[in-house]
mmCIF file of C-alpha atoms in Angstrom:
data_model
loop_
_atom_site.group_PDB
_atom_site.id
_atom_site.type_symbol
_atom_site.label_atom_id
_atom_site.label_comp_id
_atom_site.label_asym_id
_atom_site.label_seq_id
_atom_site.Cartn_x
_atom_site.Cartn_y
_atom_site.Cartn_z
ATOM 1 C CA TYR G 487 12.040 -2.710 4.322
ATOM 2 C CA TYR G 488 15.234 -4.069 3.198
ATOM 3 C CA PRO G 489 17.981 -1.911 2.032
ATOM 4 C CA PHE G 490 19.991 -3.581 -0.920
ATOM 5 C CA VAL G 491 23.396 -3.692 0.015
ATOM 6 C CA PRO G 492 25.237 -6.257 -2.450
ATOM 7 C CA SER G 493 27.373 -7.755 -0.228
ATOM 8 C CA ARG G 494 24.779 -8.863 1.660
ATOM 9 C CA TYR G 495 23.044 -11.144 -0.876
ATOM 10 C CA THR G 496 24.301 -13.963 -3.099
ATOM 11 C CA SER G 497 22.555 -12.625 -5.537
ATOM 12 C CA ASP G 498 19.369 -10.256 -7.025
ATOM 13 C CA ALA G 499 16.883 -13.113 -6.745
ATOM 14 C CA GLU G 500 17.643 -13.576 -3.371
ATOM 15 C CA TYR G 501 16.917 -9.856 -2.532
ATOM 16 C CA PHE G 502 13.939 -9.902 -4.840
ATOM 17 C CA LYS G 503 12.743 -12.781 -2.782
ATOM 18 C CA LEU G 504 13.098 -10.970 0.585
ATOM 19 C CA MET G 505 11.444 -8.212 -0.870
ATOM 20 C CA GLY G 506 8.433 -10.427 -1.406
ATOM 21 C CA TYR G 507 8.446 -11.226 -5.188
ATOM 22 C CA VAL G 508 7.613 -14.551 -6.181
ATOM 23 C CA GLU G 509 7.822 -16.608 -9.054
ATOM 24 C CA ALA G 510 5.985 -15.200 -12.120
ATOM 25 C CA ASP G 511 3.233 -17.369 -13.617
ATOM 26 C CA ASP G 512 5.000 -17.198 -16.914
ATOM 27 C CA GLN G 513 8.434 -19.195 -16.647
ATOM 28 C CA SER G 514 9.202 -18.927 -20.798
ATOM 29 C CA GLY G 515 12.055 -16.458 -19.738
ATOM 30 C CA ALA G 516 13.525 -18.876 -17.183
ATOM 31 C CA ALA G 517 16.895 -20.797 -18.059
ATOM 32 C CA PRO G 518 17.138 -24.348 -19.158
ATOM 33 C CA PRO G 519 17.618 -26.810 -16.709
ATOM 34 C CA GLY G 520 21.226 -27.521 -16.159
ATOM 35 C CA PRO G 521 23.603 -30.320 -14.723
ATOM 36 C CA GLY G 522 22.542 -29.050 -11.370
ATOM 37 C CA GLY G 523 18.696 -29.882 -11.506
ATOM 38 C CA GLY G 524 17.447 -26.528 -13.352
ATOM 39 C CA GLY G 525 17.769 -22.667 -13.636
ATOM 40 C CA ALA G 526 16.559 -19.928 -11.766
ATOM 41 C CA PRO G 527 12.953 -19.263 -12.116
ATOM 42 C CA VAL G 528 12.174 -15.988 -12.992
ATOM 43 C CA LEU G 529 10.519 -13.450 -10.730
ATOM 44 C CA GLU G 530 7.343 -11.299 -11.506
ATOM 45 C CA THR G 531 7.813 -7.896 -12.583
ATOM 46 C CA THR G 532 7.727 -5.006 -10.487
ATOM 47 C CA ASP G 533 4.671 -3.764 -11.916
ATOM 48 C CA SER G 534 3.061 -7.436 -10.799
ATOM 49 C CA PHE G 535 4.415 -6.710 -7.131
ATOM 50 C CA CYS G 536 3.030 -3.273 -6.924
ATOM 51 C CA GLY G 537 -0.050 -4.552 -7.921
ATOM 52 C CA ARG G 538 -0.190 -7.434 -5.463
ATOM 53 C CA LEU G 539 1.315 -5.292 -2.893
ATOM 54 C CA ARG G 540 -1.784 -2.966 -3.525
ATOM 55 C CA GLY G 541 -4.350 -5.849 -2.796
ATOM 56 C CA PHE G 542 -2.305 -6.520 0.327
ATOM 57 C CA MET G 543 -2.593 -2.955 1.595
ATOM 58 C CA LEU G 544 -5.919 -2.471 0.266
ATOM 59 C CA PHE G 545 -6.905 -5.482 2.722
ATOM 60 C CA TYR G 546 -4.791 -4.669 5.244
ATOM 61 C CA ALA G 547 -6.913 -0.891 5.439
ATOM 62 C CA ALA G 548 -10.521 -2.832 5.350
ATOM 63 C CA TYR G 549 -9.540 -5.147 8.020
ATOM 64 C CA MET G 550 -8.239 -2.255 10.092
ATOM 65 C CA GLN G 551 -11.389 -0.622 10.321
ATOM 66 C CA VAL G 552 -13.485 -3.384 11.794
ATOM 67 C CA ASP G 553 -15.437 -1.743 14.802
ATOM 68 C CA HIS G 554 -14.943 -4.830 16.993
ATOM 69 C CA PRO G 555 -13.898 -3.593 21.049
ATOM 70 C CA ARG G 556 -11.084 -6.790 20.946
ATOM 71 C CA HIS G 557 -10.071 -5.846 17.596
ATOM 72 C CA PRO G 558 -6.238 -6.282 17.504
ATOM 73 C CA HIS G 559 -5.595 -4.150 14.823
ATOM 74 C CA GLY G 560 -7.779 -1.401 14.966
ATOM 75 C CA MET G 561 -7.399 2.489 14.466
ATOM 76 C CA SER G 562 -4.560 2.843 16.674
ATOM 77 C CA ALA G 563 -2.611 0.111 15.206
ATOM 78 C CA ALA G 564 -3.572 2.090 11.445
ATOM 79 C CA TRP G 565 -2.010 5.291 13.089
ATOM 80 C CA ALA G 566 0.927 3.651 14.098
ATOM 81 C CA TRP G 567 1.783 1.813 10.836
ATOM 82 C CA VAL G 568 1.173 5.314 8.571
ATOM 83 C CA ALA G 569 3.008 7.371 11.157
ATOM 84 C CA ARG G 570 5.986 4.702 10.677
ATOM 85 C CA LEU G 571 6.134 4.515 6.814
ATOM 86 C CA VAL G 572 6.094 8.318 6.429
ATOM 87 C CA ASN G 573 8.775 8.528 9.408
ATOM 88 C CA ARG G 574 11.041 5.653 8.873
ATOM 89 C CA VAL G 575 10.823 4.333 5.445
ATOM 90 C CA PRO G 576 12.802 5.833 2.667
ATOM 91 C CA PRO G 577 10.168 7.122 0.116
ATOM 92 C CA ASN G 578 10.360 4.755 -3.334
ATOM 93 C CA ARG G 579 7.527 3.307 -5.335
ATOM 94 C CA PHE G 580 6.715 0.687 -2.936
ATOM 95 C CA SER G 581 6.511 2.593 -0.123
ATOM 96 C CA ALA G 582 4.360 5.139 -2.088
ATOM 97 C CA THR G 583 2.287 2.464 -3.600
ATOM 98 C CA ALA G 584 1.750 1.139 -0.341
ATOM 99 C CA LEU G 585 0.861 4.534 1.148
ATOM 100 C CA GLU G 586 -1.695 5.869 -1.515
ATOM 101 C CA SER G 587 -3.787 2.276 -1.600
ATOM 102 C CA TYR G 588 -3.664 2.431 2.226
ATOM 103 C CA LEU G 589 -4.947 6.318 2.064
ATOM 104 C CA LYS G 590 -7.610 5.476 -0.338
ATOM 105 C CA HIS G 591 -9.573 3.045 2.138
ATOM 106 C CA ALA G 592 -8.183 3.725 5.512
ATOM 107 C CA GLY G 593 -7.767 7.701 5.237
ATOM 108 C CA PHE G 594 -11.806 8.291 5.907
ATOM 109 C CA ALA G 595 -11.849 6.229 9.067
ATOM 110 C CA MET G 596 -8.490 7.811 9.997
ATOM 111 C CA HIS G 597 -9.781 11.315 9.325
ATOM 112 C CA SER G 598 -12.892 10.599 11.492
ATOM 113 C CA ALA G 599 -10.861 9.169 14.498
ATOM 114 C CA TYR G 600 -8.120 11.606 14.533
ATOM 115 C CA ARG G 601 -9.131 15.096 12.548
ATOM 116 C CA GLY G 602 -6.436 17.262 12.985
ATOM 117 C CA GLN G 603 -3.886 15.031 14.102
ATOM 118 C CA PHE G 604 -4.646 13.185 10.263
ATOM 119 C CA GLY G 605 -3.830 16.407 8.548
ATOM 120 C CA LYS G 606 -0.877 17.236 10.110
ATOM 121 C CA VAL G 607 0.484 13.492 8.465
ATOM 122 C CA LEU G 608 -0.978 14.257 5.644
ATOM 123 C CA ASP G 609 0.923 17.405 5.343
ATOM 124 C CA VAL G 610 4.287 15.560 5.610
ATOM 125 C CA VAL G 611 3.018 13.288 3.069
ATOM 126 C CA ASN G 612 2.354 16.455 0.746
ATOM 127 C CA ASN G 613 5.320 18.728 1.733
ATOM 128 C CA GLU G 614 8.203 16.049 2.410
ATOM 129 C CA PHE G 615 7.276 12.479 1.381
ATOM 130 C CA LEU G 616 6.113 13.235 -2.664
ATOM 131 C CA PRO G 617 8.723 16.070 -3.524
ATOM 132 C CA THR G 618 10.964 13.502 -2.298
ATOM 133 C CA LEU G 619 9.597 11.295 -4.618
ATOM 134 C CA GLU G 620 9.122 13.926 -7.530
ATOM 135 C CA ALA G 621 12.361 14.694 -7.280
ATOM 136 C CA LYS G 622 13.765 10.894 -8.433
ATOM 137 C CA ASP G 623 12.512 11.768 -11.742
ATOM 138 C CA ASP G 624 11.539 8.260 -12.137
ATOM 139 C CA ALA G 625 8.622 7.202 -14.413
ATOM 140 C CA ASP G 626 7.795 4.465 -12.967
ATOM 141 C CA ILE G 627 6.975 6.880 -9.731
ATOM 142 C CA ARG G 628 5.092 9.289 -11.176
ATOM 143 C CA PRO G 629 1.654 7.724 -11.866
ATOM 144 C CA VAL G 630 1.618 6.706 -7.829
ATOM 145 C CA VAL G 631 2.427 10.780 -6.898
ATOM 146 C CA SER G 632 0.054 11.814 -9.564
ATOM 147 C CA ARG G 633 -2.831 9.538 -7.846
ATOM 148 C CA MET G 634 -1.706 10.442 -4.381
ATOM 149 C CA ARG G 635 -1.460 14.209 -5.195
ATOM 150 C CA THR G 636 -5.158 13.941 -6.594
ATOM 151 C CA TYR G 637 -6.463 11.962 -3.409
ATOM 152 C CA LEU G 638 -5.008 15.243 -1.118
ATOM 153 C CA ASN G 639 -6.025 18.030 -3.449
ATOM 154 C CA GLU G 640 -9.631 16.672 -3.794
ATOM 155 C CA ARG G 641 -9.826 15.869 -0.052
ATOM 156 C CA ALA G 642 -10.921 12.447 -0.837
ATOM 157 C CA PHE G 643 -10.180 11.454 2.709
ATOM 158 C CA LEU G 644 -13.692 13.613 3.418
ATOM 159 C CA HIS G 645 -15.595 11.035 1.709
ATOM 160 C CA PRO G 646 -16.059 7.245 2.451
ATOM 161 C CA PRO G 647 -14.548 4.881 0.001
ATOM 162 C CA GLU G 648 -16.695 2.787 -2.484
ATOM 163 C CA GLY G 649 -17.902 -0.671 -0.705
ATOM 164 C CA ARG G 650 -17.594 0.960 2.897
ATOM 165 C CA GLU G 651 -21.185 0.631 3.743
ATOM 166 C CA MET G 652 -23.260 -2.505 3.405
ATOM 167 C CA PRO G 653 -26.260 -2.578 1.137
ATOM 168 C CA VAL G 654 -29.609 -2.550 3.046
ATOM 169 C CA THR G 655 -30.780 -5.419 0.867
ATOM 170 C CA ASP G 656 -29.356 -7.875 -0.591
ATOM 171 C CA THR G 657 -29.966 -9.791 -3.783
ATOM 172 C CA SER G 658 -31.262 -12.887 -2.436
ATOM 173 C CA SER G 659 -34.016 -10.986 -1.176
ATOM 174 C CA VAL G 660 -35.803 -9.541 -4.559
ATOM 175 C CA THR G 661 -34.579 -12.896 -6.657
ATOM 176 C CA ARG G 662 -36.774 -15.207 -7.501
ATOM 177 C CA ILE G 663 -36.099 -18.363 -8.942
ATOM 178 C CA SER G 664 -39.019 -19.218 -11.555
#
């Protein structure tokens, strides 16, 4: 997490790149090339960035659940990540998107491993993290808060996420080439 301090960055683009924004595929809004060799490239939208963030978090949540004795990012690392995010990162659209995506895929495994302690973390999310987001009254945050509230109210962490179990058979065992 990098707080925005205007005097620390030469431009908004520098800050956004530090945060992980990438150049947009569509550069039609870019400034025309100037005498110095070109205009500044257009960065992706915040919605696009949040979509990529969601994908990274889904992958990381799946990776942390791999059951291997020498796995460097097992459930203990998952616990540390969630605790660090909830306790040290300010609630905003980005942290909420990361947490929501992560819990949807790793919440079941974390609940299985930590039971009551995981419930306490979810209480902190429900009683502190989400109310802080709601107090911001930002239209872009509302959908994420709504999805997280639904996840918590329906106790979705008690059910394995879709795709967790490998299929018993694969399609190649039943598909025949004529």
